Coordinates of C-alpha atoms in Angstrom, one line a residue:
Chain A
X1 CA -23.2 -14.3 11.7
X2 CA -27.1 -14.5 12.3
X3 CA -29.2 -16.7 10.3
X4 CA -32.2 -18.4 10.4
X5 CA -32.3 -21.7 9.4
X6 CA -33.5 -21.6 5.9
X7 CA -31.9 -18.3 5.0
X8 CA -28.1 -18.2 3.4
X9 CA -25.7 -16.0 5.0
X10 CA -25.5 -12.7 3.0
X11 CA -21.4 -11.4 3.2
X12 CA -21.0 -8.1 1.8
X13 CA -17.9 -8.0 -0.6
X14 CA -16.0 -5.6 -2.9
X15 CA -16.1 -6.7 -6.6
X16 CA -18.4 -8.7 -8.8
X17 CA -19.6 -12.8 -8.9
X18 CA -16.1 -14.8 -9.8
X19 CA -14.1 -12.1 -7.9
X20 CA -11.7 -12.9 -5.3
X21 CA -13.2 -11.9 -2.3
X22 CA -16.6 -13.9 -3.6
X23 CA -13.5 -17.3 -3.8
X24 CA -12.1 -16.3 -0.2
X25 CA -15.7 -16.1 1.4
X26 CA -16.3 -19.4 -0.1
X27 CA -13.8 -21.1 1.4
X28 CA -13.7 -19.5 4.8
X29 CA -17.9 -20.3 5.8
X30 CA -17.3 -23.3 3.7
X31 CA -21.2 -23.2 2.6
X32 CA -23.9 -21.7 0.2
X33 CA -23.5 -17.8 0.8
X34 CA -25.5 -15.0 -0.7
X35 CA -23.4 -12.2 -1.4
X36 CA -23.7 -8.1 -1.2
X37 CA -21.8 -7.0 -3.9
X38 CA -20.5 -3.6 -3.2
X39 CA -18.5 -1.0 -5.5
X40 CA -15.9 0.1 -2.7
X41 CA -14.1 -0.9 0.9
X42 CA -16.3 2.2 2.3
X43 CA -19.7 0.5 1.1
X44 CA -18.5 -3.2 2.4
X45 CA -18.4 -1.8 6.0
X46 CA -21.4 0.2 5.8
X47 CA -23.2 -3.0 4.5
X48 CA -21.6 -5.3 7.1
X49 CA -22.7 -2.6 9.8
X50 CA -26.1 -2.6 8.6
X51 CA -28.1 -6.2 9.4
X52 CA -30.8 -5.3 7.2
X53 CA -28.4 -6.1 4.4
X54 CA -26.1 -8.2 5.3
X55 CA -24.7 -10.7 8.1
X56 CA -21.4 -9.3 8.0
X57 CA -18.4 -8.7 5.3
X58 CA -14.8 -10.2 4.4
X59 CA -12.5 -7.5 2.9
X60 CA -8.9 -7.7 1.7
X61 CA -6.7 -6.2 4.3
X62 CA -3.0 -7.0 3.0
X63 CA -1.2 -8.8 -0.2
X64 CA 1.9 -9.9 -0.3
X65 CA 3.0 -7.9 -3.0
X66 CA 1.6 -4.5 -2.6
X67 CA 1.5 -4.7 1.0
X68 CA -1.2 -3.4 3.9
X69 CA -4.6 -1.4 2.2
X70 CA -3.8 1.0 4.6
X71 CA -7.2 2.8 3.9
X72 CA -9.0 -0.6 5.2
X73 CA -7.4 -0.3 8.5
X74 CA -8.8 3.7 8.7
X75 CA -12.2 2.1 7.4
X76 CA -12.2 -0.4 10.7
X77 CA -10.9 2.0 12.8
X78 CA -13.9 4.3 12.1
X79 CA -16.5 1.5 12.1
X80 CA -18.0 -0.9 15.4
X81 CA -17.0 -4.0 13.5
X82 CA -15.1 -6.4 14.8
X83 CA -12.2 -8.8 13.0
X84 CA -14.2 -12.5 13.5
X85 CA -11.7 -14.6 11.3
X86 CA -9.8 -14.4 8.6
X87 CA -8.1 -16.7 5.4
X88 CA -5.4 -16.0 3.0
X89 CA -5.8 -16.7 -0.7
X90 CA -2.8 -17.3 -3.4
X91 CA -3.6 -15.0 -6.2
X92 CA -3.3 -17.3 -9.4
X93 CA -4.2 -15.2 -12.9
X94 CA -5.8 -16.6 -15.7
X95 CA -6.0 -15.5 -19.5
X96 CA -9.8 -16.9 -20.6
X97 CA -11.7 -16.9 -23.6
X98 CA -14.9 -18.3 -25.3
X99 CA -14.4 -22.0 -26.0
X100 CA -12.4 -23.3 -28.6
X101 CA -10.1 -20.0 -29.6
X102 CA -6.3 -20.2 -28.7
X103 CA -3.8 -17.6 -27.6
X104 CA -3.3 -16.8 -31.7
X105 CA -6.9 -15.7 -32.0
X106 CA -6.7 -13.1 -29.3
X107 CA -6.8 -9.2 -30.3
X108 CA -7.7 -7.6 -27.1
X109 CA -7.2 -8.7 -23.6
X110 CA -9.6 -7.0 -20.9
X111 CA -8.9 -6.6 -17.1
X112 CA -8.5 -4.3 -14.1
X113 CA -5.3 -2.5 -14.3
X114 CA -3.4 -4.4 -11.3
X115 CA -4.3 -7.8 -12.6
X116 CA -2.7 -6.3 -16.1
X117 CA 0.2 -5.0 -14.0
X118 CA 0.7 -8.5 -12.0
X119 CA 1.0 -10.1 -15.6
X120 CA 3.9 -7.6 -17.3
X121 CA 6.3 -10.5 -18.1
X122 CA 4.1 -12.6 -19.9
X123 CA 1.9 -9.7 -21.9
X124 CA 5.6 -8.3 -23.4
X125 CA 5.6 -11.4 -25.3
X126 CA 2.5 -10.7 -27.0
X127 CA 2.9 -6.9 -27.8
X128 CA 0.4 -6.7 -30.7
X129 CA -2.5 -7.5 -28.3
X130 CA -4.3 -4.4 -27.3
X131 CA -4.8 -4.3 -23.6
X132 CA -8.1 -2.6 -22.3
X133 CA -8.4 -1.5 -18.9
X134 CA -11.7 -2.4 -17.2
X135 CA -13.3 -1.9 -13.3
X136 CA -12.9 -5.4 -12.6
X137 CA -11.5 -8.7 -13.5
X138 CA -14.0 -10.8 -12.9
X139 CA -16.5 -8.1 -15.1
X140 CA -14.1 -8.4 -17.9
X141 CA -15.1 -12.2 -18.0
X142 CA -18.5 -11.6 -17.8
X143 CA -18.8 -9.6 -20.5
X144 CA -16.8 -12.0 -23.2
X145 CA -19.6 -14.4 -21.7
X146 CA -22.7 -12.2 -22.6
X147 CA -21.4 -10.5 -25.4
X148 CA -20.4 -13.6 -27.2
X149 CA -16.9 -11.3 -27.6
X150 CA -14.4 -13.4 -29.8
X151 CA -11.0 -12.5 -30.5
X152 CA -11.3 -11.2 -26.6
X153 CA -9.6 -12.9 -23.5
X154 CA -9.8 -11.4 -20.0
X155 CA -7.4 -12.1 -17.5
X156 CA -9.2 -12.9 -14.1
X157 CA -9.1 -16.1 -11.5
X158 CA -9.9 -19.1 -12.5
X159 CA -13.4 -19.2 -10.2
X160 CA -14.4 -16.3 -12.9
X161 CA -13.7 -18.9 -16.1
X162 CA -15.9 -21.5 -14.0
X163 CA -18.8 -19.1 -13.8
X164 CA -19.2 -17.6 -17.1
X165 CA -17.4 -21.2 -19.2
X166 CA -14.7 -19.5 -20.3
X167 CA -11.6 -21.4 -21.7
X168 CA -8.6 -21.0 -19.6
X169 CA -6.3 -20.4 -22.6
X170 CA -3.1 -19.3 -20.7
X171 CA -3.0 -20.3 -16.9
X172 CA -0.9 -18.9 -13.9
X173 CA 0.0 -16.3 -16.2
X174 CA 1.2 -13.7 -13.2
X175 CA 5.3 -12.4 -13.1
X176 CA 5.5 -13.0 -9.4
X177 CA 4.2 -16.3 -8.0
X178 CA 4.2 -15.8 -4.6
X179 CA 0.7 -13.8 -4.6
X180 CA -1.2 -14.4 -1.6
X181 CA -4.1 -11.8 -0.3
X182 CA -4.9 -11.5 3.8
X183 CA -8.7 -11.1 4.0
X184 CA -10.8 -10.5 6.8
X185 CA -14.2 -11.7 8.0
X186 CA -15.6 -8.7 9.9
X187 CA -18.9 -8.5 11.9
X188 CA -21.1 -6.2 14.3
X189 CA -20.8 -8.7 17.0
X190 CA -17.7 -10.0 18.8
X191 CA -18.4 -13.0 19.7
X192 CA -16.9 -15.5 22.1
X193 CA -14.9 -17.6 20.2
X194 CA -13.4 -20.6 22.0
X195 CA -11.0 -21.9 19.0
X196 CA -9.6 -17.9 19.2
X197 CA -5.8 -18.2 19.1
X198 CA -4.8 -14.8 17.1
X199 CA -5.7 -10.8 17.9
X200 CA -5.4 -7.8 15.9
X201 CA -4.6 -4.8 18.4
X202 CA -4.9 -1.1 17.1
X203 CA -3.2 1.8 19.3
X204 CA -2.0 5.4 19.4
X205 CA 1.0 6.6 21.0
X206 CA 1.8 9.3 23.4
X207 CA 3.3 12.3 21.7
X208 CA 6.9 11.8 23.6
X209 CA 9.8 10.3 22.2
X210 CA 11.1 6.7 23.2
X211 CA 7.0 6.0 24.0
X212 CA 7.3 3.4 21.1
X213 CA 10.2 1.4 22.2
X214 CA 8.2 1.1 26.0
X215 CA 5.5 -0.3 23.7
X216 CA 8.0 -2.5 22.1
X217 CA 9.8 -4.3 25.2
X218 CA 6.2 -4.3 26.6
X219 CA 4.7 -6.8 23.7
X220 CA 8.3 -8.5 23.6
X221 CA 8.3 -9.4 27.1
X222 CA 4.4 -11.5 26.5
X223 CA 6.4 -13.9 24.3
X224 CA 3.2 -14.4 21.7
X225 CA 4.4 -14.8 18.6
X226 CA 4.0 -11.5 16.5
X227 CA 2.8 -12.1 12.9
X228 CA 2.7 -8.5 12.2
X229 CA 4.1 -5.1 13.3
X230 CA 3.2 -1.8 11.2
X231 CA 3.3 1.7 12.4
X232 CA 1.0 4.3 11.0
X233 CA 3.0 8.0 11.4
X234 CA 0.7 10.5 11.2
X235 CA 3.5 12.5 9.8
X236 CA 2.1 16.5 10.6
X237 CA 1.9 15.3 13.9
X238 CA 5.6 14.3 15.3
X239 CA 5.4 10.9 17.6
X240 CA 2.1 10.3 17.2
X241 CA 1.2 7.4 15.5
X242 CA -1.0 4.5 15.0
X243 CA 0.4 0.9 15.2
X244 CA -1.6 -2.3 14.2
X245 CA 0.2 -5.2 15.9
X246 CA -1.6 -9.0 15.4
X247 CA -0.4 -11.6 18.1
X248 CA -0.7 -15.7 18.3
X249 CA -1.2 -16.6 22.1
X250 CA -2.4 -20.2 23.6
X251 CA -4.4 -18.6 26.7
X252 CA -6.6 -15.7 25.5
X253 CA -6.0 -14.5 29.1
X254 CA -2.3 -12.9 28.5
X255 CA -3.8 -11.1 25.8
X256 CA -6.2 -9.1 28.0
X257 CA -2.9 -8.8 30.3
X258 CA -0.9 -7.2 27.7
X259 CA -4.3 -5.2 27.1
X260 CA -4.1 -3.7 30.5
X261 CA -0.5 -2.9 30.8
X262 CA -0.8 -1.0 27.1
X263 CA -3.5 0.9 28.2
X264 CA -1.3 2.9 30.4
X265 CA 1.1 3.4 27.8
X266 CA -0.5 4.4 25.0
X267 CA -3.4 7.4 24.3
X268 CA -6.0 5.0 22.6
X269 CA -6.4 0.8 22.5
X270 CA -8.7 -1.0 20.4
X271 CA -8.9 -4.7 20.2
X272 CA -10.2 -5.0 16.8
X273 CA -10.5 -8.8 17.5
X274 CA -9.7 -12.2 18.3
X275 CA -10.7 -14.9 15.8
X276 CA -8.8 -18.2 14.6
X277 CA -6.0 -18.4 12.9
X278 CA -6.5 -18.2 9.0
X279 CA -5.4 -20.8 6.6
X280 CA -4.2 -20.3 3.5
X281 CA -6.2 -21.9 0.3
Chain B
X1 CA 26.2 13.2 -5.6
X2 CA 28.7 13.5 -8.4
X3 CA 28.9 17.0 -10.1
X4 CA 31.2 18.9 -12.0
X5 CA 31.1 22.4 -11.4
X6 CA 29.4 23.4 -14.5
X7 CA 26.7 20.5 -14.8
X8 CA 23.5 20.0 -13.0
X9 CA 22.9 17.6 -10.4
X10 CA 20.7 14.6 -12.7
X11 CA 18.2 13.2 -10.6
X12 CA 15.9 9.9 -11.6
X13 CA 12.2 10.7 -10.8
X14 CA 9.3 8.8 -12.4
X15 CA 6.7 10.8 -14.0
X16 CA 7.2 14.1 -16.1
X17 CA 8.1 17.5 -15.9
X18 CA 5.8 19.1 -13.2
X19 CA 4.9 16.1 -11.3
X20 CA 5.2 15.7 -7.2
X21 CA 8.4 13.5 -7.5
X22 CA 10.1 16.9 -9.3
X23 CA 8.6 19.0 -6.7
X24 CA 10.1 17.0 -3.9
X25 CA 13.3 16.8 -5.8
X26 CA 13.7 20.3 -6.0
X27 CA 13.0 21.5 -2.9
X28 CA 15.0 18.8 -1.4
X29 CA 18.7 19.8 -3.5
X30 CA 17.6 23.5 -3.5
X31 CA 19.6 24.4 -7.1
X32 CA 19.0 23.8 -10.1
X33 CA 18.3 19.8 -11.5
X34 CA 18.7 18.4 -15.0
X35 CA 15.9 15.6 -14.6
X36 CA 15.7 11.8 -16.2
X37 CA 11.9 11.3 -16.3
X38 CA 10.9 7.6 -15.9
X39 CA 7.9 5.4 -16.3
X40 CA 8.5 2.8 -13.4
X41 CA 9.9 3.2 -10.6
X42 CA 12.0 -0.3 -11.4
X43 CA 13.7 2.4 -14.3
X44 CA 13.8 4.9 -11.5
X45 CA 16.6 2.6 -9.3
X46 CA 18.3 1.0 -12.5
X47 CA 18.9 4.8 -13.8
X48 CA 20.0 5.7 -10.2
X49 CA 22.9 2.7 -10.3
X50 CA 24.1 4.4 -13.6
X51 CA 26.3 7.0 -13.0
X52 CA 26.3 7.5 -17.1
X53 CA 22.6 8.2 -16.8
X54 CA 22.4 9.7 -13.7
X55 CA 23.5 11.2 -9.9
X56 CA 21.2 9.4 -8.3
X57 CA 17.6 9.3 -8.0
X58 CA 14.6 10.4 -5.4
X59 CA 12.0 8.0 -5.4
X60 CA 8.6 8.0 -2.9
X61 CA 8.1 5.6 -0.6
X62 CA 5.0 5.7 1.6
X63 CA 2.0 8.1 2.0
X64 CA -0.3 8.9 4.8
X65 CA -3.3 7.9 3.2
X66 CA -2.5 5.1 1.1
X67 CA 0.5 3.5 3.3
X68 CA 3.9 1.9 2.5
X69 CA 5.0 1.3 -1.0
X70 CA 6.1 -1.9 -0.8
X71 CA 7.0 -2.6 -4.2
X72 CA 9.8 0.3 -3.5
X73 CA 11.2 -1.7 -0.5
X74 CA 11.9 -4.7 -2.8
X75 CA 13.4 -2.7 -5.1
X76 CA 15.8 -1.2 -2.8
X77 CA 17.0 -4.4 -1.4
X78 CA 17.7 -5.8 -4.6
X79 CA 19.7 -2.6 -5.8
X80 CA 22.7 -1.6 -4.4
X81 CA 21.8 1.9 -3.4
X82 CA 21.6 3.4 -0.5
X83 CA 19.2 6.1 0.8
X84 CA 21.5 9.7 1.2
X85 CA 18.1 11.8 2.6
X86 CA 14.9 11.9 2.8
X87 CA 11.9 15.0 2.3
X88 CA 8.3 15.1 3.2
X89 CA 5.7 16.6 1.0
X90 CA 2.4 17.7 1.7
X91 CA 0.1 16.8 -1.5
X92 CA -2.4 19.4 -2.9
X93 CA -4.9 19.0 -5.8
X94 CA -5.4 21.1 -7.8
X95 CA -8.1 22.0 -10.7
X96 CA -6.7 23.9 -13.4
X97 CA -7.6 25.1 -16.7
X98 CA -6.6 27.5 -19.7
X99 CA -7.0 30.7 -18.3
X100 CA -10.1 32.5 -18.5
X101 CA -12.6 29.9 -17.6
X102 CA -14.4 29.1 -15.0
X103 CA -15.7 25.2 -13.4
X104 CA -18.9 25.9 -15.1
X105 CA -17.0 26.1 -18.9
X106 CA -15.8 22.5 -18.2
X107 CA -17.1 19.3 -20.0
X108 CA -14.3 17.1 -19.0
X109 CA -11.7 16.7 -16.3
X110 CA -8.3 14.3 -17.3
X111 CA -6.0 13.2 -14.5
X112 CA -4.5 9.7 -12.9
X113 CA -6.9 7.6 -11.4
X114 CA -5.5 8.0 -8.2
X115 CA -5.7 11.8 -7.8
X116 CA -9.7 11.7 -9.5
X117 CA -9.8 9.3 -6.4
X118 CA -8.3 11.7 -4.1
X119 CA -11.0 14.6 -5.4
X120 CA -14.1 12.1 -5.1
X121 CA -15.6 14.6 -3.2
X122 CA -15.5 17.1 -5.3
X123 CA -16.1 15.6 -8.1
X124 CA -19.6 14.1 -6.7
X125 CA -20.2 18.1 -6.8
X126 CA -19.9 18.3 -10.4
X127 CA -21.7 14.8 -12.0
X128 CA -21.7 15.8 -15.4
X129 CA -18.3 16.4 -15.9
X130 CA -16.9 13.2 -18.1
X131 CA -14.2 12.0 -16.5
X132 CA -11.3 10.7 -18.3
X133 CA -8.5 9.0 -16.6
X134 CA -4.6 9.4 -18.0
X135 CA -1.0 8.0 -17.1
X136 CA 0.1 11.2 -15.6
X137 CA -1.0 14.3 -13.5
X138 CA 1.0 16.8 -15.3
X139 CA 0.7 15.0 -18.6
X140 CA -3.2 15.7 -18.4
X141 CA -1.8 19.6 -17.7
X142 CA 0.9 19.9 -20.4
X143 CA -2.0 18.3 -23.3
X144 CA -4.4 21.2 -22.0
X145 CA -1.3 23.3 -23.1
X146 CA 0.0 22.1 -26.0
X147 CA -3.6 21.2 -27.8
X148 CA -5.0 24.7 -26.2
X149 CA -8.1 22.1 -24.9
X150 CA -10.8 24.1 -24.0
X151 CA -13.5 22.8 -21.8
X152 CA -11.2 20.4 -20.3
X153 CA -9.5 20.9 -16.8
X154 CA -6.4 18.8 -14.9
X155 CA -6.2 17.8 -11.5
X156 CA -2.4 18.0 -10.9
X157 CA -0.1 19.7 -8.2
X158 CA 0.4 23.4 -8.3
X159 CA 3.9 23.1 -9.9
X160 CA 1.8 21.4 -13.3
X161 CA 0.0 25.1 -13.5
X162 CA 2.9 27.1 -13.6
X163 CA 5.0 25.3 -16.0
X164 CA 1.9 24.7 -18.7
X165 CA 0.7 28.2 -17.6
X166 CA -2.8 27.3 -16.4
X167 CA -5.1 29.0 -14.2
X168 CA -6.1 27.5 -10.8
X169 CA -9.9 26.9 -11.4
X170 CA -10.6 25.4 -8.0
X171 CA -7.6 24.8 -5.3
X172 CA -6.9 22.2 -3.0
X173 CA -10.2 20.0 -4.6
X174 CA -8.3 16.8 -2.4
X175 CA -11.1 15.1 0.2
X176 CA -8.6 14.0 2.7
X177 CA -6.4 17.6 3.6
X178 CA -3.7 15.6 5.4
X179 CA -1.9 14.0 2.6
X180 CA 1.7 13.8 2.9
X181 CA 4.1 11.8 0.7
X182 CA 7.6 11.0 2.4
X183 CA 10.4 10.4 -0.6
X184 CA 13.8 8.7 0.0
X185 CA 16.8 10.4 -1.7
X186 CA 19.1 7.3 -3.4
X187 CA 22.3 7.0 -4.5
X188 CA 25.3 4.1 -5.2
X189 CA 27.3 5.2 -2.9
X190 CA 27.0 6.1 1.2
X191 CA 28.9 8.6 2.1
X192 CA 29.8 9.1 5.1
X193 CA 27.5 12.3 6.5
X194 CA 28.1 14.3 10.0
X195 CA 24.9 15.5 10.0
X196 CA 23.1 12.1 9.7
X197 CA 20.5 11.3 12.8
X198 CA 18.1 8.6 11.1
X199 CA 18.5 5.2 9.8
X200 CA 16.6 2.9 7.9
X201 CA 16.9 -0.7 8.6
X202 CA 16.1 -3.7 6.7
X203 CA 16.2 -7.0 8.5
X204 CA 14.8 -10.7 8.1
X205 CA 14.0 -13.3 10.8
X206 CA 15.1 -16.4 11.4
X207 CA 12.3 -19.2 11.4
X208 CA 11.8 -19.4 15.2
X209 CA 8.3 -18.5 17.1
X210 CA 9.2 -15.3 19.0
X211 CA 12.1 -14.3 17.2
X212 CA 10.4 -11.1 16.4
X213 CA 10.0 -10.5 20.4
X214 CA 13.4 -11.0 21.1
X215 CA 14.3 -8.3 18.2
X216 CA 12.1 -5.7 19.6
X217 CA 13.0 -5.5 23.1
X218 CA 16.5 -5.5 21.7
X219 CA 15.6 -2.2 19.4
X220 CA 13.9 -0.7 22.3
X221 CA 16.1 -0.9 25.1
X222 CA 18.4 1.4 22.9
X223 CA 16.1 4.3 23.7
X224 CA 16.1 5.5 20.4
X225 CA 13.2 7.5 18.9
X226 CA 11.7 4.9 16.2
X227 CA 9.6 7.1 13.2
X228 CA 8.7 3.5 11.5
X229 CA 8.3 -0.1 11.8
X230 CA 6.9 -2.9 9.5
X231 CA 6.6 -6.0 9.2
X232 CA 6.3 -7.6 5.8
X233 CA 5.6 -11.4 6.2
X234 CA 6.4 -13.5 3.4
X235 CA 2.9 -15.8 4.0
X236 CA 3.9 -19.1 2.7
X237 CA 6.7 -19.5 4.9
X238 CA 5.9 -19.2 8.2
X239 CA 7.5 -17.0 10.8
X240 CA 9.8 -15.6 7.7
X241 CA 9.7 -12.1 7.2
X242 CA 11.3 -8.7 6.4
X243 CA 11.3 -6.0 8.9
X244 CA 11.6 -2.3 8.4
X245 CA 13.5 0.3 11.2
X246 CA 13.6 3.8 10.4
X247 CA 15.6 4.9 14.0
X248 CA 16.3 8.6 15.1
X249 CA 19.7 8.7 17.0
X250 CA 22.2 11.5 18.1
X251 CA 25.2 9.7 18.3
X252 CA 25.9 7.3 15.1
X253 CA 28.3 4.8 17.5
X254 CA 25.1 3.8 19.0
X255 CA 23.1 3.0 15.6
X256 CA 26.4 0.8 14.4
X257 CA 26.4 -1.0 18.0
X258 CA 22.4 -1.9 17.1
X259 CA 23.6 -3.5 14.2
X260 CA 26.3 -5.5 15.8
X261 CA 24.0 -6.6 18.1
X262 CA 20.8 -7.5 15.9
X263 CA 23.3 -9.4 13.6
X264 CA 23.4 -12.6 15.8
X265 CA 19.4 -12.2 16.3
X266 CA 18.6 -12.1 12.4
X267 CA 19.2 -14.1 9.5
X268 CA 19.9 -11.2 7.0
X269 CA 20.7 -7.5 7.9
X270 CA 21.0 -4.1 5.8
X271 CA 21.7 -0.7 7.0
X272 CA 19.9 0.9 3.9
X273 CA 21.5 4.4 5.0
X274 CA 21.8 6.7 7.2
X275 CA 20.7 10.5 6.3
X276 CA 19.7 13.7 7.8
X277 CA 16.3 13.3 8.9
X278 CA 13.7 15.5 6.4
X279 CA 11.3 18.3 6.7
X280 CA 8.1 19.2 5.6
X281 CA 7.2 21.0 2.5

């Protein structure tokens, strides 16, 4: 990331302040940020492309629940940014409200739908509160806040409650509680990075038959450790298909060996980059 | 499936009458269906498991745009179904209206979020047409119908038009042209099928570094043609993880001496079924 000394760094971000991307920057640079808030994926990368505006991005890339943003990888794939890190968050969901009101007060809960979604169980308990879908969680908050809206709770992260003093009248509130999101922190520049010990490779195959499992005994022959394997079909097209594959390694020298070899098996190679492992907050 | 000779075949689907999941389903059994409509896909596998309800079910399962559904997957491996076939489906939108008008007689457009975000495009085209998001694609079509709406257009798949008998205002209005939507074809029970030649897989890892290596040079030495693999990584426990295998194969000894083989190498295994691989529509 480029900075001067007095300036913050600017991250570009989907959502709104007390969103989960704004919490997962946070922790990963660990320091006071100023953030591009941007409506879509698309307008993240175009504003971590552009260093007028910003000094790079962080965009959700996978979830435990709903799986790989597919359209994030195609976003990457058609951009010159590089993956410099990344950190994995555990999705908590909170019902807040203006001070003092408790869950018996509440007429209306606001929230994005998939936050709504990700709370079923515990909204079937309370059918006679009307449930309002809104473009974001952390919006839904904000406007209780401004609006002085009583009888209202939104349902957002708790970072959201902190921000606009909301009450955290019903925590943890989500069905499934094992809820973690894979973002990553992606930049114009690859940089060397010494502590690098993970690598996100993108490829195409070959339109023959069997070219996948030469791919396959290929990377299991390196003996990194694989912490994910996804295909891509691009089904009108038979046997020819994307594949994302990240890899651990100890010397970043085997991965530019396994770099080589692919290159003569596949029909394109990107290293999309090599970073340090994320942890998970 | 189970059919006497005078019933339909009932297949689970979620959505309503004219929706891509009906489409598929029809095209797929090629006679004619009785249909139990659902609003989950959760009520989509518990309807297929009841043979009072139902003779199964056909339920999507990734696209080419938006990836792997992997809520779906977790709902498989907690049923006991297996999949019995699979069909492909390309995915048009379409802009349709009571007959008569034309793009410039509409005030509003009503459809699910996700196909108004399919038809961003277009709709950029057209900003001041209100647009008003609904549960269903061929709902918004059938309320055109049945409250004879004027000034108000659906975006739904060409099926929706000719059951609610609209008129086709503006065709394929979709951004991305190569949108295809691959549903699986479930049922209680596995039957044994001559003309299978594909497999789906479901597999998790034992906790060991470079377990997964081991796995895939195993799968590819078998020289079969592989159409998908994923990884899903349950992130809190590290190096634990599902894996999914969808396998081409001419001769089914060879799939059954895979899974012999990958038993000793994983800590759970599931042949999910095997079925005659699918065409296009």
């Amino acid at each position: 990331m480029n900075k001067s000394i007095k300036d913050n760094i600017r991250v570009a971000i989907q959502g709104f302040s007390g969103s989960f991307h704004e919490k997962a920057a946070q922790h990963y640079f660990n320091e006071t940020l100023s953030f591009v808030y941007c409506n879509t994926f698309s307008e993240v990368v175009k504003a971590s492309e552009d260093s007028e505006l910003s000094d790079g991005g962080l965009m959700a890339i996978e979830n435990s629940i709903a799986g790989t943003i597919l359209p994030n990888y195609q976003l990457l794939r058609n951009s010159a940014l590089s993956i410099v890190g990344e950190v994995y968050l555990q999705i908590g969901q909170q019902l807040m409200a203006l001070p003092g009101q408790t869950i018996s007060d509440i007429k209306e809960i606001h929230s994005h739908h998939m936050a709504i979604k990700q709370c079923e169980e515990f909204l079937k308990k309370h059918p006679n509160i009307k449930l309002v879908e809104t473009e974001d969680t952390a919006l839904s908050a904000k406007k209780i806040k401004n609006e002085h809206l009583k009888g209202v709770a939104a349902i957002a992260g708790e970072q959201a409650a902190k921000i606009y003093d909301l009450e955290i009248i019903a925590p943890n509130i989500e069905t499934v509680k094992n809820n973690f999101t894979r973002f990553l922190v992606i930049n114009p520049e690859q940089r060397d990075n010494h502590e690098a010990n993970k690598a996100s490779l993108l490829f195409s195959l070959v339109h023959e038959p069997k070219s996948l499992s030469d791919v396959l005994i290929t990377i299991g022959e390196y003996d990194f450790n694989i912490s994910k394997i996804q295909s891509f079909p691009i089904i009108e097209q038979e046997w020819s298909y994307y594949f994302v594959v990240d890899i651990e390694f100890d010397e970043i020298k085997e991965l530019y060996n396994l770099i080589e070899e692919l290159k003569h098996k596949t029909s394109s190679l990107r290293l999309l980059g090599s970073y340090k492992k994320g942890i998970t907050i």
